[in-house]
Coordinates of C-alpha atoms and ligand atoms in Angstrom, one line a residue:
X1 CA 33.4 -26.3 6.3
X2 CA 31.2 -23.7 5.0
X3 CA 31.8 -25.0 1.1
X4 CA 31.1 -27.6 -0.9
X5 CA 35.7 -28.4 -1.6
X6 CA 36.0 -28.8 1.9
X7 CA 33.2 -30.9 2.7
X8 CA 34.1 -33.3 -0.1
X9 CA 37.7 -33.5 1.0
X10 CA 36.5 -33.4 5.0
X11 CA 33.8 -36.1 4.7
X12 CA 35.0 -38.0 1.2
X13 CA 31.4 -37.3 -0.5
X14 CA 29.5 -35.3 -1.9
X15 CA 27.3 -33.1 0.3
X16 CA 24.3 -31.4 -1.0
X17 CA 25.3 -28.0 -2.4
X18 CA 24.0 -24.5 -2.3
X19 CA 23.0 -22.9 -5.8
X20 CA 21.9 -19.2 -6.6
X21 CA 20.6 -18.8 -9.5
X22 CA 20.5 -15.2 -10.8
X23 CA 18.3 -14.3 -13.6
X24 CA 16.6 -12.1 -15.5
X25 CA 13.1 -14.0 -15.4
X26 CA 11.5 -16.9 -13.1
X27 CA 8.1 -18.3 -13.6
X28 CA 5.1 -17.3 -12.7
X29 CA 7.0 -13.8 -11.5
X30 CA 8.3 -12.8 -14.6
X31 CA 9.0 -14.7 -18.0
X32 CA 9.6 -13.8 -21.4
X33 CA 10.1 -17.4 -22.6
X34 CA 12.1 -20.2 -22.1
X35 CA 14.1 -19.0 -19.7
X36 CA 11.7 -18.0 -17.4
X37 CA 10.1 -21.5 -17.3
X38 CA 13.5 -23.1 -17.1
X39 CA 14.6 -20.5 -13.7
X40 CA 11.1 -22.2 -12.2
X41 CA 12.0 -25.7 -13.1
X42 CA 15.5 -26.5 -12.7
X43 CA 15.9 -24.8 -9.4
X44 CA 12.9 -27.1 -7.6
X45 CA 14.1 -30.5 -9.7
X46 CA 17.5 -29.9 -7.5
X47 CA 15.6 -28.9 -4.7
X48 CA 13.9 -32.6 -5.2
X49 CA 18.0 -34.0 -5.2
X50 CA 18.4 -32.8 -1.9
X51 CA 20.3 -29.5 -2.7
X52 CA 19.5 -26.1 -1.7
X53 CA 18.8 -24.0 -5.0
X54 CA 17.7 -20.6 -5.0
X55 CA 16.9 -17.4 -7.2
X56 CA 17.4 -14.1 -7.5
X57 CA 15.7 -12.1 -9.4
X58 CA 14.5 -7.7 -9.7
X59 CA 11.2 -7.1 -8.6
X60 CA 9.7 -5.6 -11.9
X61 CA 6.9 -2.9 -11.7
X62 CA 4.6 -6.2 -12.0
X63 CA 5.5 -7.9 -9.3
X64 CA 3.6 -7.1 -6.7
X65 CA 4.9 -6.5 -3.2
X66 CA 2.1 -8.4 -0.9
X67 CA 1.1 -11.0 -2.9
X68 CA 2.5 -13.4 -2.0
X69 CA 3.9 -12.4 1.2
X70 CA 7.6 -11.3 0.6
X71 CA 9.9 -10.4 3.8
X72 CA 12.7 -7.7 3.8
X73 CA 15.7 -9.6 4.3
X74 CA 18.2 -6.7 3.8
X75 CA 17.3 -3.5 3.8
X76 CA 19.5 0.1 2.5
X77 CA 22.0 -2.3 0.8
X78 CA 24.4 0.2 -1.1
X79 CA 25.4 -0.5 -4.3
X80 CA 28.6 0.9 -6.0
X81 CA 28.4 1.5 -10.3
X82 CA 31.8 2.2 -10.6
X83 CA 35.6 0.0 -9.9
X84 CA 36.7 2.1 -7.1
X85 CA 34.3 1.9 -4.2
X86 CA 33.9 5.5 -4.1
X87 CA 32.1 6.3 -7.1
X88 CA 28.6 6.8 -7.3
X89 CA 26.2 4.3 -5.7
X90 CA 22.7 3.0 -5.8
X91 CA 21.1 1.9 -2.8
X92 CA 18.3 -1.3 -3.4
X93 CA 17.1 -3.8 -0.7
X94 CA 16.5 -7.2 -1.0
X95 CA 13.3 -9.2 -0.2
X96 CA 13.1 -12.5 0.0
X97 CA 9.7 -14.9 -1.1
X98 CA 9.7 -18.7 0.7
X99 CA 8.3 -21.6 -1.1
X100 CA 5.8 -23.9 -0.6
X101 CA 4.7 -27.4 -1.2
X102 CA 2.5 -26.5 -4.1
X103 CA 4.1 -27.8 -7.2
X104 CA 3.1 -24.5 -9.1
X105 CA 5.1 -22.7 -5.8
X106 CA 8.8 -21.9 -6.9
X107 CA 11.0 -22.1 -4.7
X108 CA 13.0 -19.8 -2.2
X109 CA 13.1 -16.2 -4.6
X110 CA 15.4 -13.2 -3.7
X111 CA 14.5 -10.0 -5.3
X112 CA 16.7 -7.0 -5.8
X113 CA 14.5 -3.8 -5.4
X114 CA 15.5 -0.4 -7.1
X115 CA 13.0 2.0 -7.4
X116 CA 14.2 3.6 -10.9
X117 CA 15.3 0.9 -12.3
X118 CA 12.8 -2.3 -12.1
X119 CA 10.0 -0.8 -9.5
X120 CA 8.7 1.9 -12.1
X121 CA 9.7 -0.7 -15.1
X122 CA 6.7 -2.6 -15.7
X123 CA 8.6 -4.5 -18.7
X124 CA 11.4 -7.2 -18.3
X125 CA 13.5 -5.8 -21.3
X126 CA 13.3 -3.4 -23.9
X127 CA 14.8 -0.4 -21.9
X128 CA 17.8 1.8 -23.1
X129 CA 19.5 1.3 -20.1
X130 CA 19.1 -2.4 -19.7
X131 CA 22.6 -2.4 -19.5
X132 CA 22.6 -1.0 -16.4
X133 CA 19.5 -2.4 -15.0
X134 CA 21.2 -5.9 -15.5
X135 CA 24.6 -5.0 -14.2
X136 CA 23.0 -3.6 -11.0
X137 CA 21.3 -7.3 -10.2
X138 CA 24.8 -8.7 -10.5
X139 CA 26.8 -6.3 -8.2
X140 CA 23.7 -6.5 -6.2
X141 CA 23.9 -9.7 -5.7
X142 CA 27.6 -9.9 -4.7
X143 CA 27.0 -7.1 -2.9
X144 CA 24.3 -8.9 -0.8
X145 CA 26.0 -12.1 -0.6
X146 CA 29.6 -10.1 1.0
X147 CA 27.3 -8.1 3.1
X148 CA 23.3 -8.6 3.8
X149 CA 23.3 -12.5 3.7
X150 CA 24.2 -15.5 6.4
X151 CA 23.4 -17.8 3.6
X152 CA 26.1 -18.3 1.1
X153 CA 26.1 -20.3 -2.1
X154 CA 28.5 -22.8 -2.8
X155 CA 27.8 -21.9 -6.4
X156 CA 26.6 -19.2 -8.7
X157 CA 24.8 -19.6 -12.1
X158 CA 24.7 -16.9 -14.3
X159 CA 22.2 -17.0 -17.4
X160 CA 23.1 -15.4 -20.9
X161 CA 23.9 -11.8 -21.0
X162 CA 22.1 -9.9 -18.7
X163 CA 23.9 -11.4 -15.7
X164 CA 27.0 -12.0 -17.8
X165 CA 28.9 -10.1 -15.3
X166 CA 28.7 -11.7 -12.5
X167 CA 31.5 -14.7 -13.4
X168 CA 33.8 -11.6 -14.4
X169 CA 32.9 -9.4 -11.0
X170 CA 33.3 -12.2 -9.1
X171 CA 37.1 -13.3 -10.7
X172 CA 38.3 -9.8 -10.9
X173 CA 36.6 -6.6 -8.8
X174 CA 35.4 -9.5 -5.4
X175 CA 38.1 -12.0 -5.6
X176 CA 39.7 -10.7 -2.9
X177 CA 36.8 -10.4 -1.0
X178 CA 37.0 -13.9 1.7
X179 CA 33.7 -14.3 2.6
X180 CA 32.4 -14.9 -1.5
X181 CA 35.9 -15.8 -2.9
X182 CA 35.5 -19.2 -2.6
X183 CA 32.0 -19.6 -4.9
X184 CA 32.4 -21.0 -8.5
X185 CA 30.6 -19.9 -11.2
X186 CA 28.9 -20.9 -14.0
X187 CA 28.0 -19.6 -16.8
X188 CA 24.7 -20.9 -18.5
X189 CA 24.2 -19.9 -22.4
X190 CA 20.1 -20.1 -23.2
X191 CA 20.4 -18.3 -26.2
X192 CA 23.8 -16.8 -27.8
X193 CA 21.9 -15.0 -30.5
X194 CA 21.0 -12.1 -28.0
X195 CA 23.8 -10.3 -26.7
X196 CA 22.6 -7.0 -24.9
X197 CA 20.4 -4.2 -24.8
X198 CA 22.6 -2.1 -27.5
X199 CA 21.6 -4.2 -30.3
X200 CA 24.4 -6.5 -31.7
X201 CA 27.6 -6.6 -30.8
X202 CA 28.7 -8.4 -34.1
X203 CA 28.5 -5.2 -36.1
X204 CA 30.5 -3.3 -33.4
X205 CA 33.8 -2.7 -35.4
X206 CA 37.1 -4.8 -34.4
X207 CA 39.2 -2.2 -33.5
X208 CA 36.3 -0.8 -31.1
X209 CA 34.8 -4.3 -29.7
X210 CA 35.4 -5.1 -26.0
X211 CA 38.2 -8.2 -25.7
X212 CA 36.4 -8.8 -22.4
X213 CA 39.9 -8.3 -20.7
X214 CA 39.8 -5.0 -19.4
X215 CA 37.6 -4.1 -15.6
X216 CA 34.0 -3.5 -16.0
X217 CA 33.4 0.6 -16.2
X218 CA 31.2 2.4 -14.4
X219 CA 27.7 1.9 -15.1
X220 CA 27.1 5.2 -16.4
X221 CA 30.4 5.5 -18.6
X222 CA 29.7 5.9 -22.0
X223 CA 32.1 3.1 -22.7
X224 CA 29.5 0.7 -21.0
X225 CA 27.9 0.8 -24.5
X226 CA 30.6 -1.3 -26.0
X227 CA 30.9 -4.0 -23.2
X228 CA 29.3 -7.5 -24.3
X229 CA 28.4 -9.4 -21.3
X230 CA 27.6 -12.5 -23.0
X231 CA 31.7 -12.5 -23.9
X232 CA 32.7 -11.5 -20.2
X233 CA 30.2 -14.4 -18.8
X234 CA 32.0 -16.9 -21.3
X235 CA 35.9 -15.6 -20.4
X236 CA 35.3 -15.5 -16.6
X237 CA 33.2 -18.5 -15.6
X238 CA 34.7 -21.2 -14.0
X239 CA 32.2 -23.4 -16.5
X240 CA 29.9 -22.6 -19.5
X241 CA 27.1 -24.7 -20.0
X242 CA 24.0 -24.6 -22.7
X243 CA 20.9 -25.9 -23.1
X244 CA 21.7 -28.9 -25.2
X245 CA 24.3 -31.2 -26.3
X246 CA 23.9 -30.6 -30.4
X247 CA 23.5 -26.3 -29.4
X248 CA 26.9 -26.9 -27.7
X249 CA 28.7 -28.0 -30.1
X250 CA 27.2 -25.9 -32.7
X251 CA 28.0 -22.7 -31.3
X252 CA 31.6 -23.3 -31.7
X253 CA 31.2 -23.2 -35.5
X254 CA 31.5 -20.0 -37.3
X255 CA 27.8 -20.9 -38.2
X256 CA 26.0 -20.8 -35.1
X257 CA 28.7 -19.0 -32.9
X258 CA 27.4 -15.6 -33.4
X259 CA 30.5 -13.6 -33.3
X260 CA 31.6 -15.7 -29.9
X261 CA 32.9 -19.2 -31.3
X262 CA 36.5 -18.3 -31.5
X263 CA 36.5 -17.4 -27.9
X264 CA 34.2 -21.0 -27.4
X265 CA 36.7 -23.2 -29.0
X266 CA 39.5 -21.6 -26.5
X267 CA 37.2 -22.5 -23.7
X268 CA 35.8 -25.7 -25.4
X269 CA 36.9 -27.9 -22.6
X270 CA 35.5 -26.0 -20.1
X271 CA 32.0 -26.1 -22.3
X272 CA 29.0 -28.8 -21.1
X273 CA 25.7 -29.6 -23.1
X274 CA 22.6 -30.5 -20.9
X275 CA 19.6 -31.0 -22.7
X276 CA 16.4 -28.4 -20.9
X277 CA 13.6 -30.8 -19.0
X278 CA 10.0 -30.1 -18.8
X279 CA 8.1 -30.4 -15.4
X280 CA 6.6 -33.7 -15.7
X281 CA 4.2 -32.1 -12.4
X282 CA 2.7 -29.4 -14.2
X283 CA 2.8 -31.2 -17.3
X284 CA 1.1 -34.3 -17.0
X285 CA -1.9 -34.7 -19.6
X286 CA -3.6 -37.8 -17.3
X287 CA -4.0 -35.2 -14.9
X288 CA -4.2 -31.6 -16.1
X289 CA -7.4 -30.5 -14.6
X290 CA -7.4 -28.0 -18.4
X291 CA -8.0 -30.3 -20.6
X292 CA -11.4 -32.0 -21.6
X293 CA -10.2 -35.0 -21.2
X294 CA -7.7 -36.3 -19.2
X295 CA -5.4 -39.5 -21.1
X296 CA -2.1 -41.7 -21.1
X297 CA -0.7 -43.8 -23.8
X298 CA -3.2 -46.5 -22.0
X299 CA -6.6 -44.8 -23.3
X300 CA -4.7 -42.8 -26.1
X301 CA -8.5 -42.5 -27.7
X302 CA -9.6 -40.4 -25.0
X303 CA -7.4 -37.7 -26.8
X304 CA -9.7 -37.1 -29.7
X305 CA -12.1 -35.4 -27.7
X306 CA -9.7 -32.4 -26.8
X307 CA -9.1 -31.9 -30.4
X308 CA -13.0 -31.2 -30.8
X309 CA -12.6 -29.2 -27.5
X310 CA -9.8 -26.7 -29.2
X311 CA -11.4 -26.6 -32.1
X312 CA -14.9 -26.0 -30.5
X313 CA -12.7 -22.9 -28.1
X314 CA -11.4 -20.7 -31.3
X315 CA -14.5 -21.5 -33.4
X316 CA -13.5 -23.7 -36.2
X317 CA -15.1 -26.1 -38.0
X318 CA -14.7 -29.2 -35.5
X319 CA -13.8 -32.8 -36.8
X320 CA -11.5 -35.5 -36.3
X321 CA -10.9 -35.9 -39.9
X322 CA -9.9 -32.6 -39.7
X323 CA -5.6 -32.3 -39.8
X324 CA -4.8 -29.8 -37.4
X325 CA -1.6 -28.1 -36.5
X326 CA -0.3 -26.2 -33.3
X327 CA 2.3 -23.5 -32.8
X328 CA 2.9 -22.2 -29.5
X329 CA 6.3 -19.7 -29.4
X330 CA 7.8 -16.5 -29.2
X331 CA 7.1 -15.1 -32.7
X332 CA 10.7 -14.0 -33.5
X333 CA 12.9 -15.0 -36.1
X334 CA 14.9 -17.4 -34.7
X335 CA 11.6 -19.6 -34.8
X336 CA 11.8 -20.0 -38.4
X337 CA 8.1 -17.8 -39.5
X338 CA 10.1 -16.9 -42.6
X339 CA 9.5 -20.3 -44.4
X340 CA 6.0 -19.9 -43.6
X341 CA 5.2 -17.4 -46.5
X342 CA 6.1 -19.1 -49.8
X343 CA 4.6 -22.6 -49.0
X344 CA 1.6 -22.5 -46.4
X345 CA -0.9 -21.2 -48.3
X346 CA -1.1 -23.9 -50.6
X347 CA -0.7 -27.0 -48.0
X348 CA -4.0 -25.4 -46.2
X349 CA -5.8 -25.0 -49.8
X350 CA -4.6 -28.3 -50.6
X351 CA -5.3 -30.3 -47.1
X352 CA -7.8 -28.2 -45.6
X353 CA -6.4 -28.4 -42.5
X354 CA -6.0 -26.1 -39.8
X355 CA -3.7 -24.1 -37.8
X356 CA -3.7 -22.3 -34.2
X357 CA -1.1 -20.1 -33.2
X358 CA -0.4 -19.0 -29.9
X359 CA 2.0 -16.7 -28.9
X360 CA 3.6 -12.7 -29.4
X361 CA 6.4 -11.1 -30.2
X362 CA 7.4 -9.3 -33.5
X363 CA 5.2 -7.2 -35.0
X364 CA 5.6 -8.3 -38.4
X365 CA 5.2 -11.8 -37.6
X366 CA 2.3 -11.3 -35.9
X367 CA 0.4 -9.2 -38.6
X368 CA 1.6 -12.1 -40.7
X369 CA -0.4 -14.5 -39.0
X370 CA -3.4 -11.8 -38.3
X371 CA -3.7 -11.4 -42.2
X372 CA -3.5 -15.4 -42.5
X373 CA -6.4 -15.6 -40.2
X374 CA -8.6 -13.5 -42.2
X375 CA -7.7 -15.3 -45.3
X376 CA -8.4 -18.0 -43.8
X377 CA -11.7 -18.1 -41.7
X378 CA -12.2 -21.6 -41.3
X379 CA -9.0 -23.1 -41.2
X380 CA -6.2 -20.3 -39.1
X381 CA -6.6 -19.0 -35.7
X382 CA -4.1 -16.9 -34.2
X383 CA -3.9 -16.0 -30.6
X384 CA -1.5 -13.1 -30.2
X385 CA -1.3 -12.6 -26.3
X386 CA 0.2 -14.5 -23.7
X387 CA -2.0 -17.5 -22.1
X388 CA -0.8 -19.9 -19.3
X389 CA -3.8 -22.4 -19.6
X390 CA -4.3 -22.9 -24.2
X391 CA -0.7 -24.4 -24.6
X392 CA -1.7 -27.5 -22.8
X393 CA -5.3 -27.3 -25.2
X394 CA -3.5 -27.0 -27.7
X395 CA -1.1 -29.7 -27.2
X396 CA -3.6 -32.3 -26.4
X397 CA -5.5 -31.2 -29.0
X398 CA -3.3 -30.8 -31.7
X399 CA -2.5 -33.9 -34.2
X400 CA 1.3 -31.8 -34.9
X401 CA 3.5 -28.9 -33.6
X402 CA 5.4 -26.7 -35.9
X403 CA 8.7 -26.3 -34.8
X404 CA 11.0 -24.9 -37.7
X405 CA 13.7 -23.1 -35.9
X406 CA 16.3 -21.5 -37.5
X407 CA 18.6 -22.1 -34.3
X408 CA 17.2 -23.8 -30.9
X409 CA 19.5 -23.8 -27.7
X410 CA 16.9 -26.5 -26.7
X411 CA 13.3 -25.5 -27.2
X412 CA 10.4 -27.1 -24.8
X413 CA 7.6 -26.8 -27.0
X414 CA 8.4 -30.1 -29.0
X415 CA 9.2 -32.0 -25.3
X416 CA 5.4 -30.5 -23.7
X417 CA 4.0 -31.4 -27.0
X418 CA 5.2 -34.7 -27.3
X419 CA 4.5 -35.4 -23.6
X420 CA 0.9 -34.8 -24.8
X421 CA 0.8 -36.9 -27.5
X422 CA 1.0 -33.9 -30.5
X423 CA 3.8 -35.0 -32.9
X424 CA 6.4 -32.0 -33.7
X425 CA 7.6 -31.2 -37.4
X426 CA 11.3 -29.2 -36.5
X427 CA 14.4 -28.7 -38.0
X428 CA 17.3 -30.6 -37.5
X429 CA 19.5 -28.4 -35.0
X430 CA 20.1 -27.7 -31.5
X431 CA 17.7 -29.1 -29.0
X432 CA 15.0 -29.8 -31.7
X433 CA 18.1 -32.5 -32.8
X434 CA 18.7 -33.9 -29.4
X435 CA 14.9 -34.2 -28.9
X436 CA 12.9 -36.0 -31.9
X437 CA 14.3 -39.2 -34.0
X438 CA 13.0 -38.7 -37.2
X439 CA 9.7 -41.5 -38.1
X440 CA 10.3 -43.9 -40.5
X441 CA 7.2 -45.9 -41.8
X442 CA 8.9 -48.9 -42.3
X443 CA 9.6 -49.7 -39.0
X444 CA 7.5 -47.6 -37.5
X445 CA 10.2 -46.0 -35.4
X446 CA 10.7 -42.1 -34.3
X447 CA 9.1 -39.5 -32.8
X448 CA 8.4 -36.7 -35.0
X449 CA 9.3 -35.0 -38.4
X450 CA 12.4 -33.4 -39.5
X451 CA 13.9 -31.3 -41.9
X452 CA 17.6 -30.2 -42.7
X453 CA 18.2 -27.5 -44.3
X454 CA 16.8 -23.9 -44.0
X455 CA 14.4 -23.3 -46.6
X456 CA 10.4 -23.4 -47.6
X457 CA 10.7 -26.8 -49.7
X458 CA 12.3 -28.6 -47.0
X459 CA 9.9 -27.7 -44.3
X460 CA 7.1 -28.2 -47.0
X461 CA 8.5 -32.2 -47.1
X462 CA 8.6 -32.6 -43.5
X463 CA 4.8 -30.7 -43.2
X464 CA 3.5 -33.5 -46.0
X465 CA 5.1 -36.5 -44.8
X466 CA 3.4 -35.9 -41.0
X467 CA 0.0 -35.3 -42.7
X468 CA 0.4 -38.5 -45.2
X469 CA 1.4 -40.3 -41.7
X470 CA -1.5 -39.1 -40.0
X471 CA -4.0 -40.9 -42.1
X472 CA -2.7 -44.3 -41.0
X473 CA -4.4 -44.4 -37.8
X474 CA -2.5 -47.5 -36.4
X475 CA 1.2 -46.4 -37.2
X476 CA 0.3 -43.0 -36.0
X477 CA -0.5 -44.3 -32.9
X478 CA 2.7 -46.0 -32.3
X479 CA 4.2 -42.9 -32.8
X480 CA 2.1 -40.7 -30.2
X481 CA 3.0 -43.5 -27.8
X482 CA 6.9 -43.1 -28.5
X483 CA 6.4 -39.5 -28.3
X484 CA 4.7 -39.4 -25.1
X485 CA 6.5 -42.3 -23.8
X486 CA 10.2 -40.5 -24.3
X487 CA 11.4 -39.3 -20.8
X488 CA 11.8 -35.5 -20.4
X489 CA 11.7 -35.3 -16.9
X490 CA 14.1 -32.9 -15.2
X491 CA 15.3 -35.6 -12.9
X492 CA 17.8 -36.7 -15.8
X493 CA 18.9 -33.1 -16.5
X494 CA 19.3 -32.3 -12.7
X495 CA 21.7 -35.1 -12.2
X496 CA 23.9 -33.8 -15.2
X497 CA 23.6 -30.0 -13.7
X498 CA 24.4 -31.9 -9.8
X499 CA 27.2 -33.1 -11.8
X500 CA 28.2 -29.8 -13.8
X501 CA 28.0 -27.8 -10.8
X502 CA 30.4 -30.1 -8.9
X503 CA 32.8 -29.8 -11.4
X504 CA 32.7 -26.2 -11.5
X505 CA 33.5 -25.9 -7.5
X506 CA 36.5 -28.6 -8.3
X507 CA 37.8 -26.5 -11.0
X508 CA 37.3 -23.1 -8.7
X509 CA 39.4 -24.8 -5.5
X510 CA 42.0 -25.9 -7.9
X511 CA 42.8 -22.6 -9.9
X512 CA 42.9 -21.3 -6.7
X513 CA 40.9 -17.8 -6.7
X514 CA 43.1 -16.9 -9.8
X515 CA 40.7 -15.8 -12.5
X516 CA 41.0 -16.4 -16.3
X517 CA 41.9 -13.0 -15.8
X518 CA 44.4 -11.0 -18.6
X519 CA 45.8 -7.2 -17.2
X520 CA 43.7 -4.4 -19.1
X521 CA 46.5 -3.5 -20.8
X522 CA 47.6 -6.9 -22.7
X523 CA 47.1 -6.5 -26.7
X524 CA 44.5 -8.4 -27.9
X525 CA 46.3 -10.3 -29.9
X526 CA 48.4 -12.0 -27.6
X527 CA 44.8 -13.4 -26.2
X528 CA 43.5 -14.7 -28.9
X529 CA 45.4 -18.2 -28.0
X530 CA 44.5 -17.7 -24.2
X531 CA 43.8 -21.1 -22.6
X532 CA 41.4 -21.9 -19.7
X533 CA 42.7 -21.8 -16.8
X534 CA 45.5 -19.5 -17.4
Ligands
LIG1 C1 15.8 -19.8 -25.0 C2 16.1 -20.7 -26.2 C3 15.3 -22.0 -26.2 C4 15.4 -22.6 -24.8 C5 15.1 -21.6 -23.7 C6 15.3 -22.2 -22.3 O1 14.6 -19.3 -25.1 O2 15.8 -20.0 -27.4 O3 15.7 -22.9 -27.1 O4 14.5 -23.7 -24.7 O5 16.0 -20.5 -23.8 O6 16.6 -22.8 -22.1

């Protein structure tokens, strides 16, 4: 009765399920972005549903061992890199870090330790052999499950590339393995523009690309080089999922598909959208002790004085005539910095208004802004570093967030920003789309700004319509209410995940332990029509 089938067929409900989560970052122990965040959330909204979620995750060179107080839970646990089990092997242990009831405490964490290959990392990526550092969590993790662990999910949720191989070990190299052949697993895309350590797979010629049939190499073959986990995740998972509804159906177009949408239209039925939620806990700007003042839609005017706060905190001229606009993001390209350039200069000349930007990534994107700041004294701050407290300054403080994405799975800075009452300018696509209903002045309906297509002019329009908007005080206010009245809350989301992942241990029992699994040998032609399921 140990899984979640045979409790459903045994007791004719559903019972609460078991979830691992295994990931590359988890808030506050290590996050890049988005992800991170999400790893936090999701896991303790299910938690709240009654489930039992967990994660697993390495233990970094920055995660400290004794604070807070991690246990061993399996120690010397042996690790094989190659198909046959007597190939080389590493040996890791696992420790394990309980929750609490402090809504900052995430919840239950396992951690795969390796000395060489996280302890004396003190970075989450950026390593030449990050395939191999990513490939050990997910045979570590099966390898804990079959051997070091008396708990046992019911189902296991891999997230974008880096633990892309754990749907494909777990249909092919462990499904004949009894005690983990019965977990289903899914496969959750956060971003499909990244797809491994080697740099891009898209430029990897045809004839040498990996068709995602064949078994996994060893870790240290050469051939490693060539294998895209992202694909294998998609092929092998008994269901994909992304981060929201519009991202899922635009990464079956040639567009947005990176190199992958041929394979996503063969598993399109097998493909779920659920739109990312905020922590409505953590987030909650009529009671985050940060902020100068605290306010609801109720005593909206309260706001203002957080807007003299921020500016008062990076030294700018302070003013509630004065227009100010936030950015808080990973400065890469996907975040749209290129439209910046050709049309900013002039809207600050020309509106005098002011803009704070928080966040690192790219070099040249942050020199960019750098040089913008000394251009612009008065008006342009930018905060290149990391900070867990100015985000929610800044979105209280801010009138509008600058969201001008190229491509968004989901994006959570527009749903934190509207929770606070700052109004986002995006671009129409993925999440951004899902998210914010575009304001009309006539009736006084929407949520935010937005833009179609790609370019400076467009974003320009969208920029000038939220600061002509801004000046009428009483419509503007509608719209801060319907921003921060919208519902983001995870709850929503973890009912459609409850729901995803109940699917995904139906589809496992009924396709038997037979993988979407094609022998090594088969051409690849001949699986290019490959149907789920198969
Ligand atoms: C990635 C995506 C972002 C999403 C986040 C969490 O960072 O780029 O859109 O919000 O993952 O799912």
């Amino acid at each position: 009765m140990r899984f979640a089938n045979d409790l459903i067929k045994f007791l004719g409900k559903k019972p609460p399920l078991r979830i691992l989560f295994v990931t590359s970052e988890e808030a506050p122990f290590a996050k890049v972005g988005g992800l991170g965040e999400i790893m936090f959330s999701l896991p303790r909204a299910l938690n709240k549903l009654g489930h039992d979620a967990r994660v697993m995750i390495p233990r970094y060179g920055t995660i400290e061992r004794s604070l807070p107080p991690f246990n061993m839970e399996y120690e010397g646990l042996d690790v094989p890199t190659a198909p046959e089990q007597s190939g080389t092997r590493l040996i890791c242990n696992v420790l394990r870090c309980d929750s609490t009831d402090d809504p900052h405490s995430p919840t239950i964490t396992y951690f795969l330790e390796n000395k060489e290959y996280y302890e004396l990392r003190s970075n989450i990526y950026g390593y030449k052999d990050d395939a191999v550092r990513f490939a050990l969590l997910t045979r570590g993790c099966l390898e804990f499950l079959n051997h070091g662990s008396d708990w046992l999910p019911d189902i296991l949720v891999a997230t974008d590339w880096m633990t892309g191989f754990l749907p494909n070990f777990l249909a092919t190299d462990y499904r004949e393995y009894k005690k983990i052949r019965k977990i289903a697993s899914v496969f959750s895309i956060h971003n499909l523009n990244s797809q491994g350590p080697q740099g891009d797979h898209r430029f990897i010629p045809e004839s040498e690309l990996d068709n995602g049939y064949g078994s996994i190499p060893d870790f240290f073959d050469l051939r490693m080089e060539n294998i895209n986990a992202m694909r294998r995740g998609i092929l092998y998972a008994d269901v994909i999922n992304t981060v929201s509804q519009k991202y899922a159906q635009e990464i079956m177009t040639e567009e947005f598909g990176e190199g992958l949408d041929g394979i996503l239209r063969e598993r399109r039925d097998r493909i779920f959208g659920i739109l990312n939620g905020i922590d409505y806990e953590t987030n909650n700007p009529a009671a985050d002790n940060y902020l100068a003042a605290n306010f609801s839609v109720k005593n909206l005017e309260r706001r203002g004085e957080n807007k003299i706060y921020l500016q008062k905190h990076f030294g700018l001229p302070q003013g509630q005539q004065i227009f100010l606009s936030g950015i808080v993001s990973r400065l890469t390209k996907q975040k749209g910095f290129s439209l910046f350039p050709p049309v900013i200069e002039s809207f600050l000349k020309e509106t005098r208004s002011q803009i704070i930007i928080m966040g690192t990534g790219e070099i040249e994107i942050m020199t960019y802004f750098q040089d913008l700041e000394k251009k612009f004294p008065d008006q342009v701050r930018a905060q290149l570093q990391f900070d867990g407290v100015l985000p929610h300054l800044i979105f209280a403080g801010a009138d509008v967030v600058l969201v001008p994405s190229n491509f968004e799975p989901s994006g959570l800075t527009q749903m934190e920003a509207m929770r606070y009452g700052a109004i986002p300018v995006a671009r129409r696509v993925g999440g951004l789309a899902d998210t914010i209903e575009d304001f009309n002045p006539e009736t006084q309906e929407g949520t935010g700004f937005l833009f179609d297509e790609f370019n400076p002019m467009a974003f320009l329009i969208a920029l000038i319509r939220s600061f002509v908007n801004w000046k009428h005080h009483a419509s503007w206010r509608k719209l801060q209410c319907s921003a921060m009245e919208k519902d983001f809350s995870w709850e929503r989301s973890a009912k459609e995940y409850e729901r995803l992942f109940y699917l995904a241990a139906d589809f496992h029992a009924r396709n038997g332990i037979k993988p979407h699994y094609i022998p090594p040998d088969t051409p690849h032609h001949l699986t290019r029509g490959l149907k789920p399921g198969l």
